[in-house]
Structures are given as C-alpha cells and as structure tokens.
C-alpha cells in the first residue's frame, strides 16, 4: 500500500500513481483509465476499447458496390494485361 497526497492543477484534483504500481499494471503515460466510485473510495481500471462494430461476412458483402469494383477493375486493366518487363510475376 502507498500513501500519496492529492494536489490541485487548475480545477482538477491530481493523484500520482506510484511508478512501481504503474509498471506492475503495464500502465504508462497516455494509458486511458476509467474512474469509478466505490463507497468512500475509487477504482481505477484500464479503459476498455469501444467496439467499432462487428459485421458478418454476409453484411460486409452487401456493402460492396459492384459498379465501383467494375470501375476499379477497368482502371487497373492496363497492369493486369501487361507482360512482365523483368523478373516479376503475377
């Protein structure tokens, strides 16, 4: 257990996390944490990443624009039809 003092910086109250605690937890400068009240104390935990969305393969395939794919294929046709100049293969 460590005892630290609360300081003020601007309008915020600041508590320093001892380095050995941070090292043990894998926390470093820039680590986002959540703060939650727990009775007369608080709990600090690493912030969980917000899910950016999970899609099934079927959902992803429905988002494909076939006209855009056709335009892209047309744009690269010169490359796909070209003969190798050196030792490249495709």
PDB file of C-alpha atoms in Angstrom:
ATOM      1  CA  UNK A   1       0.000   0.000   0.000  1.00  0.00           C
ATOM      2  CA  UNK A   2       1.198   3.514  -0.778  1.00  0.00           C
ATOM      3  CA  UNK A   3       0.032   6.849   0.585  1.00  0.00           C
ATOM      4  CA  UNK A   4       0.037   9.858  -1.738  1.00  0.00           C
ATOM      5  CA  UNK A   5      -1.282  13.414  -1.395  1.00  0.00           C
ATOM      6  CA  UNK A   6      -3.983  14.946  -3.557  1.00  0.00           C
ATOM      7  CA  UNK A   7      -2.745  18.052  -5.400  1.00  0.00           C
ATOM      8  CA  UNK A   8      -4.574  20.644  -7.434  1.00  0.00           C
ATOM      9  CA  UNK A   9      -3.819  21.548 -11.037  1.00  0.00           C
ATOM     10  CA  UNK A  10      -6.196  24.092 -12.482  1.00  0.00           C
ATOM     11  CA  UNK A  11      -9.671  22.971 -11.463  1.00  0.00           C
ATOM     12  CA  UNK A  12      -8.736  19.290 -11.195  1.00  0.00           C
ATOM     13  CA  UNK A  13      -7.551  17.203  -8.271  1.00  0.00           C
ATOM     14  CA  UNK A  14      -4.426  15.204  -9.136  1.00  0.00           C
ATOM     15  CA  UNK A  15      -3.236  11.905  -7.630  1.00  0.00           C
ATOM     16  CA  UNK A  16       0.128  10.450  -8.601  1.00  0.00           C
ATOM     17  CA  UNK A  17       0.217   6.714  -9.283  1.00  0.00           C
ATOM     18  CA  UNK A  18       3.490   5.315  -7.929  1.00  0.00           C
ATOM     19  CA  UNK A  19       5.730   4.086 -10.753  1.00  0.00           C
ATOM     20  CA  UNK A  20       6.025   0.548  -9.383  1.00  0.00           C
ATOM     21  CA  UNK A  21       2.213   0.229  -9.436  1.00  0.00           C
ATOM     22  CA  UNK A  22       2.105   1.529 -12.999  1.00  0.00           C
ATOM     23  CA  UNK A  23       4.869  -0.856 -14.061  1.00  0.00           C
ATOM     24  CA  UNK A  24       3.156  -3.852 -12.452  1.00  0.00           C
ATOM     25  CA  UNK A  25      -0.111  -2.984 -14.212  1.00  0.00           C
ATOM     26  CA  UNK A  26       1.533  -2.236 -17.554  1.00  0.00           C
ATOM     27  CA  UNK A  27       0.354   1.385 -17.415  1.00  0.00           C
ATOM     28  CA  UNK A  28       2.406   4.134 -18.998  1.00  0.00           C
ATOM     29  CA  UNK A  29       1.972   7.787 -19.888  1.00  0.00           C
ATOM     30  CA  UNK A  30      -1.082   8.063 -22.122  1.00  0.00           C
ATOM     31  CA  UNK A  31      -2.840   4.948 -20.807  1.00  0.00           C
ATOM     32  CA  UNK A  32      -6.568   5.672 -20.601  1.00  0.00           C
ATOM     33  CA  UNK A  33      -8.224   4.584 -17.382  1.00  0.00           C
ATOM     34  CA  UNK A  34     -11.785   4.631 -16.092  1.00  0.00           C
ATOM     35  CA  UNK A  35     -12.532   6.006 -12.640  1.00  0.00           C
ATOM     36  CA  UNK A  36     -15.456   4.576 -10.704  1.00  0.00           C
ATOM     37  CA  UNK A  37     -16.711   5.457  -7.237  1.00  0.00           C
ATOM     38  CA  UNK A  38     -16.669   2.622  -4.722  1.00  0.00           C
ATOM     39  CA  UNK A  39     -18.186   3.698  -1.405  1.00  0.00           C
ATOM     40  CA  UNK A  40     -15.735   6.212   0.039  1.00  0.00           C
ATOM     41  CA  UNK A  41     -13.013   5.251  -2.439  1.00  0.00           C
ATOM     42  CA  UNK A  42     -12.469   4.919  -6.160  1.00  0.00           C
ATOM     43  CA  UNK A  43     -11.431   2.129  -8.507  1.00  0.00           C
ATOM     44  CA  UNK A  44      -9.085   2.773 -11.421  1.00  0.00           C
ATOM     45  CA  UNK A  45      -9.084   0.349 -14.344  1.00  0.00           C
ATOM     46  CA  UNK A  46      -7.721   0.457 -17.882  1.00  0.00           C
ATOM     47  CA  UNK A  47     -10.401   1.771 -20.224  1.00  0.00           C
ATOM     48  CA  UNK A  48     -11.896  -0.909 -22.402  1.00  0.00           C
ATOM     49  CA  UNK A  49     -11.714  -0.226 -26.112  1.00  0.00           C
ATOM     50  CA  UNK A  50     -15.029   0.718 -27.581  1.00  0.00           C
ATOM     51  CA  UNK A  51     -16.079  -1.822 -30.198  1.00  0.00           C
ATOM     52  CA  UNK A  52     -16.033  -0.252 -33.632  1.00  0.00           C
ATOM     53  CA  UNK A  53     -18.663  -2.608 -34.910  1.00  0.00           C
ATOM     54  CA  UNK A  54     -18.635  -6.233 -35.836  1.00  0.00           C
ATOM     55  CA  UNK A  55     -20.025  -7.419 -39.125  1.00  0.00           C
ATOM     56  CA  UNK A  56     -20.617 -10.866 -40.517  1.00  0.00           C
ATOM     57  CA  UNK A  57     -19.146 -11.743 -43.907  1.00  0.00           C
ATOM     58  CA  UNK A  58     -22.636 -11.526 -45.396  1.00  0.00           C
ATOM     59  CA  UNK A  59     -23.086  -7.992 -44.017  1.00  0.00           C
ATOM     60  CA  UNK A  60     -19.721  -6.902 -45.418  1.00  0.00           C
ATOM     61  CA  UNK A  61     -20.511  -8.374 -48.833  1.00  0.00           C
ATOM     62  CA  UNK A  62     -23.802  -6.463 -49.023  1.00  0.00           C
ATOM     63  CA  UNK A  63     -21.830  -3.214 -48.704  1.00  0.00           C
ATOM     64  CA  UNK A  64     -19.819  -3.857 -51.876  1.00  0.00           C
ATOM     65  CA  UNK A  65     -20.695  -1.530 -54.744  1.00  0.00           C
ATOM     66  CA  UNK A  66     -20.402  -3.645 -57.897  1.00  0.00           C
ATOM     67  CA  UNK A  67     -20.182  -0.534 -60.112  1.00  0.00           C
ATOM     68  CA  UNK A  68     -17.227   0.747 -58.087  1.00  0.00           C
ATOM     69  CA  UNK A  69     -15.490  -2.644 -58.361  1.00  0.00           C
ATOM     70  CA  UNK A  70     -16.064  -2.658 -62.134  1.00  0.00           C
ATOM     71  CA  UNK A  71     -14.579   0.856 -62.401  1.00  0.00           C
ATOM     72  CA  UNK A  72     -11.531  -0.169 -60.347  1.00  0.00           C
ATOM     73  CA  UNK A  73     -11.003  -3.281 -62.472  1.00  0.00           C
ATOM     74  CA  UNK A  74     -11.213  -1.136 -65.610  1.00  0.00           C
ATOM     75  CA  UNK A  75      -8.631   1.288 -64.187  1.00  0.00           C
ATOM     76  CA  UNK A  76      -6.081  -1.475 -63.486  1.00  0.00           C
ATOM     77  CA  UNK A  77      -6.701  -3.424 -66.700  1.00  0.00           C
ATOM     78  CA  UNK A  78      -3.537  -1.988 -68.292  1.00  0.00           C
ATOM     79  CA  UNK A  79      -1.477  -3.501 -65.451  1.00  0.00           C
ATOM     80  CA  UNK A  80      -3.192  -6.885 -65.387  1.00  0.00           C
ATOM     81  CA  UNK A  81      -2.898  -7.307 -69.178  1.00  0.00           C
ATOM     82  CA  UNK A  82       0.732  -6.134 -69.394  1.00  0.00           C
ATOM     83  CA  UNK A  83       3.552  -8.583 -69.961  1.00  0.00           C
ATOM     84  CA  UNK A  84       6.369  -8.737 -67.408  1.00  0.00           C
ATOM     85  CA  UNK A  85       9.337  -6.482 -68.167  1.00  0.00           C
ATOM     86  CA  UNK A  86      11.768  -8.037 -65.706  1.00  0.00           C
ATOM     87  CA  UNK A  87      11.552 -10.936 -63.275  1.00  0.00           C
ATOM     88  CA  UNK A  88       8.172 -10.020 -61.777  1.00  0.00           C
ATOM     89  CA  UNK A  89       5.309 -12.490 -61.888  1.00  0.00           C
ATOM     90  CA  UNK A  90       1.559 -12.046 -61.497  1.00  0.00           C
TER      91      UNK A  90
END
